[in-house]
Short mmCIF file of C-alpha atoms and ligand atoms in Angstrom, two decimals:
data_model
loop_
_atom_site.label_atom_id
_atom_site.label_comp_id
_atom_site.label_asym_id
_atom_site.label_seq_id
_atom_site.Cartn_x
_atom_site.Cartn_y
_atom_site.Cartn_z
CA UNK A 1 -31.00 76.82 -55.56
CA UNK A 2 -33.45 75.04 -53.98
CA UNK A 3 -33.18 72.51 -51.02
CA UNK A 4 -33.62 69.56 -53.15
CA UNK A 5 -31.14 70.25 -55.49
CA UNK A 6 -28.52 71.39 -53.38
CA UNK A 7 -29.19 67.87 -51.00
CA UNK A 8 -28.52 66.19 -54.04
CA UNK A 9 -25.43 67.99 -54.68
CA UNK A 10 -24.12 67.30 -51.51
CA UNK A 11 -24.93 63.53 -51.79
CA UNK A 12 -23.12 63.22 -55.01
CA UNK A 13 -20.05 65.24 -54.29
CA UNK A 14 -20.05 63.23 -51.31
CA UNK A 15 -19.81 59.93 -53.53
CA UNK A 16 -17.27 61.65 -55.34
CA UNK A 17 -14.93 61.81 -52.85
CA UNK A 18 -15.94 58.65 -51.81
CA UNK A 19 -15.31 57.27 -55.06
CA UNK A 20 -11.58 59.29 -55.03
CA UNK A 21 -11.00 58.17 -51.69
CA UNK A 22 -11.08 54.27 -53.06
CA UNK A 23 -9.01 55.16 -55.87
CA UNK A 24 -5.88 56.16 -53.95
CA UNK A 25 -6.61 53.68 -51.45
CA UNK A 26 -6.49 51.33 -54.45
CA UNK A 27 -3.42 52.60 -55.88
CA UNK A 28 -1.25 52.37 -52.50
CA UNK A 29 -2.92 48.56 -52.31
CA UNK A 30 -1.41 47.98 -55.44
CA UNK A 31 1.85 48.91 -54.45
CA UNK A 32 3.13 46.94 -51.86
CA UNK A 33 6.65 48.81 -52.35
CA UNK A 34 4.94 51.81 -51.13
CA UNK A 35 4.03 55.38 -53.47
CA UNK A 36 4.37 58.73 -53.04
CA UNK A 37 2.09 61.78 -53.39
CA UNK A 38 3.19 62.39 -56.47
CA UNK A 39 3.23 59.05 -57.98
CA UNK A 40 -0.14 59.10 -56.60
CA UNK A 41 -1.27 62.19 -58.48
CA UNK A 42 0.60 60.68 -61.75
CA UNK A 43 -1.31 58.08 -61.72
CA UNK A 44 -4.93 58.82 -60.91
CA UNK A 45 -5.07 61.84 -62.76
CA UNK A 46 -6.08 63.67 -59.46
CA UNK A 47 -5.11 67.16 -58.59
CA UNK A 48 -1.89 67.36 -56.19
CA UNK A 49 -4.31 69.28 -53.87
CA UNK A 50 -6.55 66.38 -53.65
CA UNK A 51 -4.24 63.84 -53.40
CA UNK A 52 -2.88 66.10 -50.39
CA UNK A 53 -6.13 66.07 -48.80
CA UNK A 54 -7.24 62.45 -49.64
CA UNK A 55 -4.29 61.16 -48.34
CA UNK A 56 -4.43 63.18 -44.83
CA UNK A 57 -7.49 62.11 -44.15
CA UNK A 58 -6.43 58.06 -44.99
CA UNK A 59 -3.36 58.79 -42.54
CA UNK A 60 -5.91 59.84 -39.93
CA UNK A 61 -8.27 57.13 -40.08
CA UNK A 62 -5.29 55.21 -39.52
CA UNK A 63 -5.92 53.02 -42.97
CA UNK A 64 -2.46 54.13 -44.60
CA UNK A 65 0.99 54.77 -42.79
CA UNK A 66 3.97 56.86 -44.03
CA UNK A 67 6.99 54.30 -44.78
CA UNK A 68 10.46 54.76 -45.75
CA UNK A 69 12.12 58.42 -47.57
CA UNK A 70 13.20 57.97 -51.28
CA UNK A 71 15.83 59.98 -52.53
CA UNK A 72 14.94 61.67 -56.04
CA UNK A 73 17.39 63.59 -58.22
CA UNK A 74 16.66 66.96 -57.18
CA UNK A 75 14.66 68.19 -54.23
CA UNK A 76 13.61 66.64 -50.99
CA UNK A 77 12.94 63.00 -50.53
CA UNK A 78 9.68 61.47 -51.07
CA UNK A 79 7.89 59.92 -48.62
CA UNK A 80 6.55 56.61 -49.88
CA UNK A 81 3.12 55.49 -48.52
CA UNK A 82 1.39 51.91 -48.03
CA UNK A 83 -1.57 50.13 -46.25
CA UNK A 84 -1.07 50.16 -42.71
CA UNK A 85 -1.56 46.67 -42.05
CA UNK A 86 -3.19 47.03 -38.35
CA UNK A 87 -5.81 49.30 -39.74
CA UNK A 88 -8.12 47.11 -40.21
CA UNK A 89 -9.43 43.72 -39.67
CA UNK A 90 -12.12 41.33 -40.91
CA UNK A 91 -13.48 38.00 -40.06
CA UNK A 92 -14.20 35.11 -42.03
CA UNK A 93 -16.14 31.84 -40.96
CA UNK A 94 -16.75 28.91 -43.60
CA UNK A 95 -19.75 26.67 -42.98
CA UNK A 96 -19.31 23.86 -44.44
CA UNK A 97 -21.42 20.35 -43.60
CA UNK A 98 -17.89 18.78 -42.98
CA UNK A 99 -15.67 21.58 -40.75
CA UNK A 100 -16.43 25.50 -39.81
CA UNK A 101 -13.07 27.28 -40.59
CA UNK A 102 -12.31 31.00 -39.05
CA UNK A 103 -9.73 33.45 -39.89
CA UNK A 104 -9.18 37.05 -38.73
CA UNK A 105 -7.30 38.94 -42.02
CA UNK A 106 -5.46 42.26 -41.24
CA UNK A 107 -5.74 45.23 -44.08
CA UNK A 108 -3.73 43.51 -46.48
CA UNK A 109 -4.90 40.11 -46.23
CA UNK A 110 -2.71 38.38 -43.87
CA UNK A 111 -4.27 35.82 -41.80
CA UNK A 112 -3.70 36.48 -38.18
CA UNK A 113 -5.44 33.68 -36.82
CA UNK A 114 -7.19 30.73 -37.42
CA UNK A 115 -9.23 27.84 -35.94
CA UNK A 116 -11.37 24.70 -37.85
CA UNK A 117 -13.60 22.98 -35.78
CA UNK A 118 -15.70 19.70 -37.31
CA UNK A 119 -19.28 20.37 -37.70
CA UNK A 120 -21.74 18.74 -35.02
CA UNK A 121 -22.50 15.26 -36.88
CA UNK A 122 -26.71 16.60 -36.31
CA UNK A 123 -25.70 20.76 -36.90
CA UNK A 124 -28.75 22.01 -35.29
CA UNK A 125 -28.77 25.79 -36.46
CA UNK A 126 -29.60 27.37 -33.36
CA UNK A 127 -26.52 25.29 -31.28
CA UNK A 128 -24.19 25.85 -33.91
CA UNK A 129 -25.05 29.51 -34.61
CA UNK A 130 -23.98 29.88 -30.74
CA UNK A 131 -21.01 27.59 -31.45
CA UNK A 132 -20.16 29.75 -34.02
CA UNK A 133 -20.26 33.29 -32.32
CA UNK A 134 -18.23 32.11 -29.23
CA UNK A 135 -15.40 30.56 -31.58
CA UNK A 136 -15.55 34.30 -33.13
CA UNK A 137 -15.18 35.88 -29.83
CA UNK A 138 -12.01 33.29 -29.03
CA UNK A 139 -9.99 34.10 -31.82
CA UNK A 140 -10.88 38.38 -31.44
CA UNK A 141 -9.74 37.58 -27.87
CA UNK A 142 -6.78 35.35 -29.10
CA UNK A 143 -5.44 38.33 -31.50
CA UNK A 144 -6.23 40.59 -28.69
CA UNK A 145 -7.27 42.81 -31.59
CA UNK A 146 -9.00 45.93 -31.27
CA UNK A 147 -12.81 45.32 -31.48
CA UNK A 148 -13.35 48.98 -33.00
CA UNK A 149 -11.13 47.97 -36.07
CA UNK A 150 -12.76 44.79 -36.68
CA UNK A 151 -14.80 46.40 -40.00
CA UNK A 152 -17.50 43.13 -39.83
CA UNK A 153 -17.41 39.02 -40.56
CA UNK A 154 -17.79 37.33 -43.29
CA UNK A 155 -20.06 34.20 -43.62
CA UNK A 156 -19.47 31.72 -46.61
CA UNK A 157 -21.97 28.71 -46.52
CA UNK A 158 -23.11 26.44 -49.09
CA UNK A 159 -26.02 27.25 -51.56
CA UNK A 160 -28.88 28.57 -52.78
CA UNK A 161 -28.12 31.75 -50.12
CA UNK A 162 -30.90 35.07 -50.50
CA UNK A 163 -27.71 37.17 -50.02
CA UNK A 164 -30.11 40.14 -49.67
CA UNK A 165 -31.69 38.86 -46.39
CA UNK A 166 -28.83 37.15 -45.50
CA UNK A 167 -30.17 33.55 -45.23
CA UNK A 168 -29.60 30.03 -46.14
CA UNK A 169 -32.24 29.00 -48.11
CA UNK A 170 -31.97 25.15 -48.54
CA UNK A 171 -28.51 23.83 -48.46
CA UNK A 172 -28.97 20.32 -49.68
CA UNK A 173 -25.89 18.65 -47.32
CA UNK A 174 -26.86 20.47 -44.60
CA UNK A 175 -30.38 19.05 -43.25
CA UNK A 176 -32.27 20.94 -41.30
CA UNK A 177 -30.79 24.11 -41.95
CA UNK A 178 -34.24 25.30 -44.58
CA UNK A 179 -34.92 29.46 -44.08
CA UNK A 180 -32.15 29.91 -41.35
CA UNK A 181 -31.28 33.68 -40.76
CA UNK A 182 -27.48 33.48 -39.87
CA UNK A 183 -26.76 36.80 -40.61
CA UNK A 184 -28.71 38.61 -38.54
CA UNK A 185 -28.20 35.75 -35.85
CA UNK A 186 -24.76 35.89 -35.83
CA UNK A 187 -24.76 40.07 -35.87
CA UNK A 188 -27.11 40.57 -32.88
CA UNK A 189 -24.60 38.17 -30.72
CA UNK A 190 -21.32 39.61 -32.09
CA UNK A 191 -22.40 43.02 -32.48
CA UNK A 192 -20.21 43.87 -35.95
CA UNK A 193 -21.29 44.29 -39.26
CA UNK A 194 -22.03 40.71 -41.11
CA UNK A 195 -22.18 39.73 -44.57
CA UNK A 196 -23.46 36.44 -45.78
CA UNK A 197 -21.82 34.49 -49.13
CA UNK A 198 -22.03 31.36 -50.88
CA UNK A 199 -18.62 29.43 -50.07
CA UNK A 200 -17.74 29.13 -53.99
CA UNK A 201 -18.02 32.69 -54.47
CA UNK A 202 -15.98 33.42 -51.35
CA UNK A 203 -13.14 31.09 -52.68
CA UNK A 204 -12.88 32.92 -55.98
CA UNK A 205 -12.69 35.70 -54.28
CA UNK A 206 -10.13 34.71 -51.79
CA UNK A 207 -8.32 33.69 -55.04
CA UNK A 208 -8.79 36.72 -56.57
CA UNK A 209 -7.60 38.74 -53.98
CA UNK A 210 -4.17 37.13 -53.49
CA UNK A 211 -3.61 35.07 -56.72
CA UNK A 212 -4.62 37.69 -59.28
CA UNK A 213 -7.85 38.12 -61.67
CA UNK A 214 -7.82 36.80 -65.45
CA UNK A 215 -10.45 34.08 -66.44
CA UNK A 216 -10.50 31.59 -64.10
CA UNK A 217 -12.95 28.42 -62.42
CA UNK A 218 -12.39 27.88 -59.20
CA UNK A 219 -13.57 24.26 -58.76
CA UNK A 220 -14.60 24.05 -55.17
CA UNK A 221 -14.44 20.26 -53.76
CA UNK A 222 -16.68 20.21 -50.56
CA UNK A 223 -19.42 17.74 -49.46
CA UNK A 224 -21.03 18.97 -52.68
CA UNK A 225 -18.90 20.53 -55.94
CA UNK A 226 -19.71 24.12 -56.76
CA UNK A 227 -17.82 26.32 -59.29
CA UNK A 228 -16.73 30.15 -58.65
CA UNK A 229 -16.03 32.17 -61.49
CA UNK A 230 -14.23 35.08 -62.00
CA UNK A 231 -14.80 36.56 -65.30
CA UNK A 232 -12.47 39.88 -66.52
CA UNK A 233 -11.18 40.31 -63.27
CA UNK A 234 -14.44 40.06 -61.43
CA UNK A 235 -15.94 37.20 -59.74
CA UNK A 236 -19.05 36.55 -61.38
CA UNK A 237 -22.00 35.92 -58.99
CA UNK A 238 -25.22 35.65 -61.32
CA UNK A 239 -28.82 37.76 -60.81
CA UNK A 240 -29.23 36.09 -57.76
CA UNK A 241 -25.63 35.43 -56.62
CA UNK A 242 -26.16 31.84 -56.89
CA UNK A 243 -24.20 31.18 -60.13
CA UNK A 244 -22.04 27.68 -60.44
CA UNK A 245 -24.21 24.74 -59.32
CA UNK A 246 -22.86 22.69 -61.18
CA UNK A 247 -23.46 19.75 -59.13
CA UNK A 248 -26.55 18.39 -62.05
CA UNK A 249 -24.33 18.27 -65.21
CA UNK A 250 -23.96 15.09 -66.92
CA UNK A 251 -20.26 14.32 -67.22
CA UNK A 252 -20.36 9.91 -67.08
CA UNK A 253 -22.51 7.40 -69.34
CA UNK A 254 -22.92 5.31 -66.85
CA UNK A 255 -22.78 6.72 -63.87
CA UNK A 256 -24.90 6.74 -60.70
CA UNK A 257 -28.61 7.51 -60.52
CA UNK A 258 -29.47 11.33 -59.45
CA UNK A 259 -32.70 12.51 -57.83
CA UNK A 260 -32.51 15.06 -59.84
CA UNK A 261 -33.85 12.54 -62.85
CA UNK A 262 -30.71 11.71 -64.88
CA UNK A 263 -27.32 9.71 -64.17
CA UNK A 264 -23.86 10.49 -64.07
CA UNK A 265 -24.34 13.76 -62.26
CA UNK A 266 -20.96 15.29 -61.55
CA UNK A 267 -21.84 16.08 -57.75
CA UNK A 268 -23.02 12.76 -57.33
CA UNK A 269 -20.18 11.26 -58.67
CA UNK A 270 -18.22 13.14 -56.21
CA UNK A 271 -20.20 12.63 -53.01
CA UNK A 272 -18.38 11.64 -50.36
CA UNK A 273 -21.15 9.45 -49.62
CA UNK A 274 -21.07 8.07 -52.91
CA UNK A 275 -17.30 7.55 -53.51
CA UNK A 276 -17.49 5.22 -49.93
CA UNK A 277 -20.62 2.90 -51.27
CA UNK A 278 -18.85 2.92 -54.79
CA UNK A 279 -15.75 1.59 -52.73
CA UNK A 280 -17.86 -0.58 -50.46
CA UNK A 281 -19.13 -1.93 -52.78
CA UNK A 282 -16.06 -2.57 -55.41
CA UNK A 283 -13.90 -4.06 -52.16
CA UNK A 284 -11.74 -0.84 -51.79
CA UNK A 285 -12.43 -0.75 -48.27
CA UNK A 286 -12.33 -3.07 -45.65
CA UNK A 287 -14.67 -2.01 -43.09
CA UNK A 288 -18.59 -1.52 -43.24
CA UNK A 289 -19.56 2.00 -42.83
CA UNK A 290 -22.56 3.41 -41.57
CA UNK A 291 -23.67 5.73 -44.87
CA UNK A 292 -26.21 7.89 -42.87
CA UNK A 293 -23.09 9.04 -40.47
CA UNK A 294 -21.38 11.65 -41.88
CA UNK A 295 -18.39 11.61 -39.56
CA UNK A 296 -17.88 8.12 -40.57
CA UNK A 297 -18.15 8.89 -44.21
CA UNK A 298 -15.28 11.41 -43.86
CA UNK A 299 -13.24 9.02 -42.34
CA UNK A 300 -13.76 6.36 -44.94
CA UNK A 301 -13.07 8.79 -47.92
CA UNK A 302 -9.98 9.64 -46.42
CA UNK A 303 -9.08 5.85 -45.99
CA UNK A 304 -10.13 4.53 -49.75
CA UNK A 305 -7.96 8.04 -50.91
CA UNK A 306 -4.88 5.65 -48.80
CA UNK A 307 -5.84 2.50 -50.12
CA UNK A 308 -4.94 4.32 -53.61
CA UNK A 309 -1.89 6.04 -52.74
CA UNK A 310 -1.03 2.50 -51.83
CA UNK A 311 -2.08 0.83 -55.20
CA UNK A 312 -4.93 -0.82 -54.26
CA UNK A 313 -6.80 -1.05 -57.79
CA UNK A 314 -10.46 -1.23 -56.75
CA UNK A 315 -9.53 2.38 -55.27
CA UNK A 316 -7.37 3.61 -57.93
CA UNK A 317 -10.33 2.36 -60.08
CA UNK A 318 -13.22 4.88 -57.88
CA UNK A 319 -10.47 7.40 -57.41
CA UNK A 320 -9.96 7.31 -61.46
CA UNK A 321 -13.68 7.62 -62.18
CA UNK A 322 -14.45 10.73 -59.77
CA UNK A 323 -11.19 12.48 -61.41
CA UNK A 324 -12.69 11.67 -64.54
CA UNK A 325 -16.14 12.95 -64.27
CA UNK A 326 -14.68 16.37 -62.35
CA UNK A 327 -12.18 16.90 -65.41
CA UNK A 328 -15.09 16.29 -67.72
CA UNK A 329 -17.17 19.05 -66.28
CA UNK A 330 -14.10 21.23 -66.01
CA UNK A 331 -13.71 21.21 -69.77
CA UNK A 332 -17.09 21.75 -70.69
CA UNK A 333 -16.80 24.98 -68.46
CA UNK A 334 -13.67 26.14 -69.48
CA UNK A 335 -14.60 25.70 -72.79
CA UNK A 336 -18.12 27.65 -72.67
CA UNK A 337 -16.29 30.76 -70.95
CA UNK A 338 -12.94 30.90 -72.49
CA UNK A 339 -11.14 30.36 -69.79
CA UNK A 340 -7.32 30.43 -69.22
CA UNK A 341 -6.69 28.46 -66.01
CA UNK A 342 -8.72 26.12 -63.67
CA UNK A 343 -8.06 26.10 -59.62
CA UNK A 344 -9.09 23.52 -57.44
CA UNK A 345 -9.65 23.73 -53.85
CA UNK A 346 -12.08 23.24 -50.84
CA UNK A 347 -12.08 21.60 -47.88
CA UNK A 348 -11.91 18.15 -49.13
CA UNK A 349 -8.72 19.09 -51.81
CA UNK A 350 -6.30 17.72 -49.66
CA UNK A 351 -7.78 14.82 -49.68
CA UNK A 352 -8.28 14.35 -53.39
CA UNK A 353 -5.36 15.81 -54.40
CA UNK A 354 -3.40 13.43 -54.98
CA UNK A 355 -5.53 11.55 -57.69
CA UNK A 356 -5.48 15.47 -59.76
CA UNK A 357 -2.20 14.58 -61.08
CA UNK A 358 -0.31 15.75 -64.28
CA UNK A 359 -0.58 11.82 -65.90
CA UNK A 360 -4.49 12.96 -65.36
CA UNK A 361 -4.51 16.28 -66.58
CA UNK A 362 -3.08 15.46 -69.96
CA UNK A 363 -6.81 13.99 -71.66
CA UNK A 364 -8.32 17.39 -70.31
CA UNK A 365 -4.95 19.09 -71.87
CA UNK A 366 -5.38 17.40 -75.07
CA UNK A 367 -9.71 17.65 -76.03
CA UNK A 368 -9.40 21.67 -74.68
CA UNK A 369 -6.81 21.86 -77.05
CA UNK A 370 -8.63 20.61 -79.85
CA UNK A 371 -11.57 23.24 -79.15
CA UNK A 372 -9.65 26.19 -78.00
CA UNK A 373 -6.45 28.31 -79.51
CA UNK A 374 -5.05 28.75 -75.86
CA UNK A 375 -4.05 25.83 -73.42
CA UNK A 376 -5.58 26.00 -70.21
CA UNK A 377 -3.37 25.73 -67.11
CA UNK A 378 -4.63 23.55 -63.77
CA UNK A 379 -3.36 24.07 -60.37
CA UNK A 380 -4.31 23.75 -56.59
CA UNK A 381 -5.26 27.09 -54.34
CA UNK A 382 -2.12 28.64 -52.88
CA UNK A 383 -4.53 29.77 -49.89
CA UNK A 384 -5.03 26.22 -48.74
CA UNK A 385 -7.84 24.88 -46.50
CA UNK A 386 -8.70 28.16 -44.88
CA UNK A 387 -9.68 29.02 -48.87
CA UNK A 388 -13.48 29.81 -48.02
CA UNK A 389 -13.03 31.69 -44.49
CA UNK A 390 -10.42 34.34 -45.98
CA UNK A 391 -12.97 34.39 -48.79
CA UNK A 392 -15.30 35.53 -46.36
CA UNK A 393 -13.30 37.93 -44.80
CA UNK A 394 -11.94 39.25 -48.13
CA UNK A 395 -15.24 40.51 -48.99
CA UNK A 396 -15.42 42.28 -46.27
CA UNK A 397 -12.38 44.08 -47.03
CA UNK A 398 -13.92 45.07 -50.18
CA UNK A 399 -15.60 47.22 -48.21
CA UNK A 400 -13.46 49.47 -47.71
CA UNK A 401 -11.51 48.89 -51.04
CA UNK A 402 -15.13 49.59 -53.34
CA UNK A 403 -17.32 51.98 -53.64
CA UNK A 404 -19.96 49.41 -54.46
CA UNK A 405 -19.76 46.16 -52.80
CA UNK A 406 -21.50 42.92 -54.40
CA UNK A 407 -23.17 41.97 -50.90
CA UNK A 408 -24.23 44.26 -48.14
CA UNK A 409 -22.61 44.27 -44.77
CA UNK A 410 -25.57 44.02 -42.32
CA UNK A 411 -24.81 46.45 -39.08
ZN1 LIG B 1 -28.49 15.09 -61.08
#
């Protein structure tokens, strides 16, 4: 045999008991009731001998634990096995033009910690790349985790992303921030592994990991809208893992000029920005607001979303329109993937909530039903604000839990 062949050999029996190695870890993350060997064995179709082995050397790395003894009808007790939950963690930090979120996740997903911090009104990259890295080291501190089991961070920030370099390209609410390598920045001044993601992808995936797989849109509400698919189980990132900006499609006759060309543009119909100068300039708010500050924008979005919770009908009436136009472009998606349910989130869902209501819903209920055999259901995330940050961290995770990752961990 020559050299060649028998380096190859070695390389792919190598992935081979990588690839075994994720299969049992899979099977013990899908039982959170814990397995034994020979449940294991049952149902990967492995040998009992490698089961045996596998599972040693997961007990030695420290990523499974031996749990509780169950009694069986004859013979000795089997001793069920899960996920040690303290062996392993990942970070995830969420860049978004409004707040940067952070969580630290433990094996099975369980947020430690977490801290949101607004973003600097003028988020020069370089200051807030610092800002960034010692708000990681606070909350590794905080934990008082240990650094060696910290497998890398996760970075979720708004689109177009080269996920292959690791860089924002040209994130259009985020000015200033053209060609930025925050990656590798943040890596050489951590020191861990990092991993860089576009925030809707990271909130399907958060989604995915704790709400389950199916056909689903995850309709991300930040500065700007973005969708995240997951498609069969998978979330669905595209050639260039850009997929769902969705922020150009047409969903109002008459709505507001684009620079992209065209009016009635769903993200610019709900722009922060935009929803405050439609209520400016309807009467649905009281004071003048400086456009151009951001910080001030957020703070009159959140009062025009109390001046219709409190019936005031020039609000209800911008509130009404932006619900519209989102519900639009959910159906037309829905519709062109066959999907079976719609979840909304982002950091400005809590916000907007409120005006997603059931009342609402029912027009999108009634045209999808005219188009499609299967109703489609509509709810909010169940992960809540920190949605993109354990996004982040969750693909990280997948690390350990795939033999193929979507996006490369840079060490
Ligand atoms: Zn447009």
């Amino acid at each position: 045999m020559s050299s060649s062949v028998a380096t190859r050999r070695a390389a792919s029996q190598g992935r081979i008991a990588d690839f075994n190695q994720t299969v049992i870890l899979n099977a013990i993350r899908r039982s959170p009731d814990g397995v034994s060997r020979v449940e294991l064995a049952a149902a990967t179709g492995l040998s009992a001998q490698a089961v045996t082995n596998i599972v040693r050397q997961l007990l030695a790395s420290g990523l499974i634990a031996e749990g509780r003894r169950a009694p069986i009808a004859r013979g000795k007790p089997r001793t069920m096995l899960n996920l040690n939950p303290d062996g392993q963690y990942a970070i995830g930090v969420h860049l978004d033009p409004a707040v940067i979120t952070y969580v630290i996740l433990n094996l099975v997903g369980e947020t430690l910690a977490h801290a949101s911090r607004p973003t600097p009104a003028d988020p020069d990259p370089e200051l807030t790349t610092r800002e960034i890295v010692a708000q990681i080291e606070e909350l590794i501190t905080e934990t008082g985790v240990s650094r060696g089991k910290i497998v890398g961070v996760g970075m979720a920030a708004p689109g177009p992303i080269d996920v292959d370099r690791g860089v924002l390209v040209d994130p259009p609410n985020l000015s200033g921030w053209q060609s930025v390598p925050l990656r590798d920045a943040v890596r050489d001044a951590v020191d861990l592994p990092v991993l860089l993601d576009k925030d809707v992808t990271a909130a399907a995936s958060a989604e995915k990991w704790q709400g389950g797989g199916g056909n689903f849109l995850f309709f991300y509400l930040g500065t700007g809208v973005g969708a995240g698919l997951v498609l069969n189980d998978e979330v669905f990132r595209g050639k260039t893992h850009n997929s769902g900006q969705i922020g150009n499609m047409i969903v109002s006759n008459d709505g507001l000029p684009c620079s992209c060309g065209y009016t009635g543009c769903l993200g610019e119909g709900s722009h922060p920005r935009r929803l405050v100068q439609h209520g400016l300039a309807v009467g649905a708010l009281d004071d003048d607001v400086d456009l151009d500050d951001r910080l001030q924008v957020e703070a009159a979005l959140v009062q025009l979303a109390d001046n219709a919770l409190t019936g005031r009908a020039e609000a209800i009436g911008v509130m009404d329109e932006m619900v519209r136009g989102i519900l639009k472009g959910c159906e037309d998606i829905t519709l062109l993937l066959d999907l079976d349910r719609i979840v909304f989130g982002g950091p400005h869902w809590r916000t907007l909530s409120p005006f997603f209501t059931e009342e609402r819903f029912s027009e999108l209920y009634r045209r999808h039903a005219l188009q499609s055999i299967q109703p489609i259901t509509v709810s909010g995330t169940r992960i809540g604000e920190d949605v993109g940050a354990v996004g982040a961290a969750s693909l990280v995770l997948d690390h350990t839990f795939s033999t193929n990752p979507a996006v490369l961990l840079a060490g």
